[in-house]
Each structure stands twice: as C-alpha cells, then as structure tokens.
Amino acid sequence: MTDDSFIFIRNNMEKQLEIVLQRVRSTRYGLDGALYIDNVKVCDTVENADSSIKAGEYKIALEHCKHHKRQMPMLIEYKNACSNCVLHREASSNTPMPCHCPQITMGNGVHNRHDGAIIVGEALCAGVVIHPLNAFNTIFKRIFKHIRRNQEIVLQVKDPTQPPL
C-alpha cells in the first residue's frame, strides 16, 4: 500500500454527509424550517411542535419501514420503534406513523401527526409544504449515495434561537 492510497482511504472514511435542519419559526400550525446539505438549502420542512425531536445531533441510517414499505431515512436512536409499528392497510405518504418514529418523510402538513416526522417539501404557508416527493427523492438519493460509500450521515437540528448556518 502506497502512502497516497493510505491518505485516500483515511480521507474517504473521515467524510460524512452533514444535514442541517434549521428551524425558523414556531406557529400554531407547527415548526417550520429549512433543510441544508453541505450548506446548500435543499428544501423546507415542517414538524409537529408537540412531538418534534430535540435540537442536537443525530445519526441517520436507511432502514426498511413497514409502514411505508420502503427504505426510509431514520434516526438511529429511534430505529427500534419499527418493531412496535402496526401496519395500516391504506397508508399513504401523509398517513401518520402508528408510533413515535422520527424520520425524514413525505407529507403535506403536521395535523394529526404525532410521530416525530420531519416532513420535507416546498413551503406553501405556515405548517404546510407542497411537492414533498421531489424534495424527499433529492434527499434520499444523497443519503443513499453516501451510505453506499460507507460514509456517516449526521443530522444537526437547530432551534430558531441557535445561530443559523
């Protein structure tokens, strides 16, 4: 092994994908925010203020979700919640999870959602996003690419009182 290949391997393992959720405001309709990947805004977000995750740093993994019947970006600290998940027959992307399972997901708003979801899309008004599938697919592709490279995915959640990017 040459010195150059050792440096490449070391640098490749040190890289990680940093996703920042900057919460912008809290209204009676939810927590509105923006999602950044590598300091570039990717989309807007909305969360239920009563069931949102605390500000801090979380690791993300792609796990198979019984509810959505596909791989979803889930916070590793909460991935055991999947074992408590009860399947809905007619679940849509806007159907709330049957248990508290924070994940980056699709949807249009937070009404009747108490699952800790971070709903992505383009902000329409307070507590509502549109075009959630486009935003979700963009984020999912970036996460999937980095996981295939064995790189760590880190979500940093910042409240409105914390300094922005």
Tab-separated table of C-alpha atoms in Angstrom:
chain	number	residue	atom	x	y	z
A	1	MET	CA	0.000	0.000	0.000
A	2	THR	CA	1.430	3.342	-1.001
A	3	ASP	CA	1.301	6.489	1.097
A	4	ASP	CA	-1.106	8.071	-1.411
A	5	SER	CA	-3.623	5.221	-1.172
A	6	PHE	CA	-3.471	5.342	2.642
A	7	ILE	CA	-4.267	9.077	2.605
A	8	PHE	CA	-7.185	8.480	0.194
A	9	ILE	CA	-8.661	5.726	2.375
A	10	ARG	CA	-8.256	7.801	5.545
A	11	ASN	CA	-9.825	10.890	3.951
A	12	ASN	CA	-12.684	8.856	2.474
A	13	MET	CA	-13.547	7.372	5.881
A	14	GLU	CA	-13.449	10.776	7.569
A	15	LYS	CA	-16.003	12.244	5.180
A	16	GLN	CA	-19.579	12.395	6.247
A	17	LEU	CA	-22.753	13.902	4.911
A	18	GLU	CA	-23.894	16.703	7.151
A	19	ILE	CA	-27.566	17.583	7.001
A	20	VAL	CA	-28.694	20.632	8.958
A	21	LEU	CA	-32.305	21.247	9.914
A	22	GLN	CA	-32.546	24.926	10.802
A	23	ARG	CA	-35.883	25.591	12.450
A	24	VAL	CA	-37.071	29.045	11.501
A	25	ARG	CA	-40.268	29.642	13.437
A	26	SER	CA	-42.851	28.008	15.615
A	27	THR	CA	-46.504	28.710	14.852
A	28	ARG	CA	-49.730	27.122	15.988
A	29	TYR	CA	-49.516	25.054	12.786
A	30	GLY	CA	-46.088	23.543	13.519
A	31	LEU	CA	-42.353	24.123	13.384
A	32	ASP	CA	-41.246	25.499	10.032
A	33	GLY	CA	-37.656	25.115	8.960
A	34	ALA	CA	-35.194	24.595	6.149
A	35	LEU	CA	-33.003	21.589	5.375
A	36	TYR	CA	-29.418	22.129	4.220
A	37	ILE	CA	-26.968	19.600	2.807
A	38	ASP	CA	-23.361	20.748	2.652
A	39	ASN	CA	-24.511	24.316	3.461
A	40	VAL	CA	-26.885	24.429	0.452
A	41	LYS	CA	-30.624	24.714	1.046
A	42	VAL	CA	-32.377	21.650	-0.346
A	43	CYS	CA	-35.963	22.136	0.835
A	44	ASP	CA	-38.292	23.426	3.509
A	45	THR	CA	-39.516	21.361	6.457
A	46	VAL	CA	-42.423	21.225	8.848
A	47	GLU	CA	-42.724	19.339	12.148
A	48	ASN	CA	-45.346	18.953	14.844
A	49	ALA	CA	-44.121	21.111	17.729
A	50	ASP	CA	-45.550	18.705	20.326
A	51	SER	CA	-43.745	15.612	19.031
A	52	SER	CA	-40.643	17.049	17.368
A	53	ILE	CA	-37.175	15.822	18.251
A	54	LYS	CA	-34.966	17.965	20.445
A	55	ALA	CA	-32.258	20.145	18.973
A	56	GLY	CA	-28.996	18.263	18.723
A	57	GLU	CA	-27.013	15.892	16.562
A	58	TYR	CA	-28.394	12.570	15.314
A	59	LYS	CA	-27.020	9.821	13.093
A	60	ILE	CA	-29.186	8.679	10.205
A	61	ALA	CA	-29.462	5.247	8.603
A	62	LEU	CA	-31.640	3.870	5.839
A	63	GLU	CA	-33.944	1.293	7.379
A	64	HIS	CA	-36.825	-0.641	5.891
A	65	CYS	CA	-40.092	0.863	7.136
A	66	LYS	CA	-43.071	-1.484	7.372
A	67	HIS	CA	-45.428	1.476	7.242
A	68	HIS	CA	-44.068	2.999	4.018
A	69	LYS	CA	-42.972	-0.387	2.618
A	70	ARG	CA	-39.600	1.026	1.562
A	71	GLN	CA	-36.294	2.223	2.942
A	72	MET	CA	-36.602	5.477	4.862
A	73	PRO	CA	-34.013	7.801	6.439
A	74	MET	CA	-34.469	7.132	10.152
A	75	LEU	CA	-32.718	8.493	13.190
A	76	ILE	CA	-30.626	5.639	14.566
A	77	GLU	CA	-31.625	6.420	18.170
A	78	TYR	CA	-35.245	5.610	17.278
A	79	LYS	CA	-34.879	2.716	14.842
A	80	ASN	CA	-36.121	0.155	17.393
A	81	ALA	CA	-39.537	1.839	17.213
A	82	CYS	CA	-40.114	-0.129	13.988
A	83	SER	CA	-40.702	-3.293	15.997
A	84	ASN	CA	-43.760	-1.596	17.596
A	85	CYS	CA	-45.137	-0.421	14.262
A	86	VAL	CA	-48.595	-1.643	13.288
A	87	LEU	CA	-49.279	-1.741	9.560
A	88	HIS	CA	-52.049	0.316	8.020
A	89	ARG	CA	-53.780	-1.240	5.041
A	90	GLU	CA	-54.381	2.029	3.231
A	91	ALA	CA	-51.323	4.021	4.250
A	92	SER	CA	-50.323	6.989	2.135
A	93	SER	CA	-47.327	9.280	2.432
A	94	ASN	CA	-49.486	11.606	4.529
A	95	THR	CA	-50.697	8.888	6.936
A	96	PRO	CA	-49.081	9.360	10.345
A	97	MET	CA	-46.930	6.594	11.729
A	98	PRO	CA	-48.680	4.453	14.356
A	99	CYS	CA	-45.812	5.040	16.809
A	100	HIS	CA	-43.222	7.733	17.599
A	101	CYS	CA	-40.695	7.131	14.824
A	102	PRO	CA	-38.775	10.277	13.837
A	103	GLN	CA	-37.700	10.102	10.211
A	104	ILE	CA	-37.331	12.316	7.181
A	105	THR	CA	-40.524	11.694	5.265
A	106	MET	CA	-43.091	12.919	2.785
A	107	GLY	CA	-46.392	14.614	3.594
A	108	ASN	CA	-48.114	17.948	3.328
A	109	GLY	CA	-48.637	19.008	6.913
A	110	VAL	CA	-48.435	18.011	10.541
A	111	HIS	CA	-52.100	17.929	11.514
A	112	ASN	CA	-52.874	14.690	13.403
A	113	ARG	CA	-49.212	13.650	13.193
A	114	HIS	CA	-47.554	12.857	16.500
A	115	ASP	CA	-44.845	10.583	15.143
A	116	GLY	CA	-41.893	12.991	15.248
A	117	ALA	CA	-41.727	13.195	11.445
A	118	ILE	CA	-39.624	15.768	9.640
A	119	ILE	CA	-41.802	16.456	6.615
A	120	VAL	CA	-39.952	17.854	3.612
A	121	GLY	CA	-41.161	19.878	0.634
A	122	GLU	CA	-41.593	23.445	-0.545
A	123	ALA	CA	-43.190	25.805	1.983
A	124	LEU	CA	-46.638	26.999	0.976
A	125	CYS	CA	-47.726	28.606	4.252
A	126	ALA	CA	-47.130	28.046	7.961
A	127	GLY	CA	-47.293	24.321	8.704
A	128	VAL	CA	-47.819	23.220	5.082
A	129	VAL	CA	-45.404	22.056	2.381
A	130	ILE	CA	-46.041	21.104	-1.241
A	131	HIS	CA	-44.089	18.897	-3.666
A	132	PRO	CA	-42.924	16.571	-0.880
A	133	LEU	CA	-41.968	13.693	-3.197
A	134	ASN	CA	-39.494	15.814	-5.179
A	135	ALA	CA	-37.787	17.024	-2.011
A	136	PHE	CA	-37.764	13.569	-0.427
A	137	ASN	CA	-36.265	11.916	-3.520
A	138	THR	CA	-33.490	14.532	-3.689
A	139	ILE	CA	-32.565	13.937	-0.043
A	140	PHE	CA	-32.914	10.156	-0.301
A	141	LYS	CA	-30.555	9.964	-3.301
A	142	ARG	CA	-27.885	11.967	-1.473
A	143	ILE	CA	-28.178	9.830	1.658
A	144	PHE	CA	-28.167	6.586	-0.354
A	145	LYS	CA	-25.060	7.650	-2.278
A	146	HIS	CA	-23.127	8.375	0.919
A	147	ILE	CA	-24.250	5.184	2.636
A	148	ARG	CA	-23.056	3.160	-0.375
A	149	ARG	CA	-19.651	4.786	0.180
A	150	ASN	CA	-19.767	3.717	3.857
A	151	GLN	CA	-19.898	7.318	4.990
A	152	GLU	CA	-21.703	8.511	8.073
A	153	ILE	CA	-24.861	10.632	7.777
A	154	VAL	CA	-25.333	13.234	10.515
A	155	LEU	CA	-28.429	15.361	11.060
A	156	GLN	CA	-27.915	18.501	13.095
A	157	VAL	CA	-31.152	20.052	14.368
A	158	LYS	CA	-31.003	23.722	15.342
A	159	ASP	CA	-33.752	25.701	17.041
A	160	PRO	CA	-34.609	29.256	15.931
A	161	THR	CA	-32.652	30.684	18.885
A	162	GLN	CA	-29.453	28.928	17.747
A	163	PRO	CA	-27.236	30.741	15.241
A	164	PRO	CA	-28.049	29.857	11.609
A	165	LEU	CA	-25.519	28.473	9.144
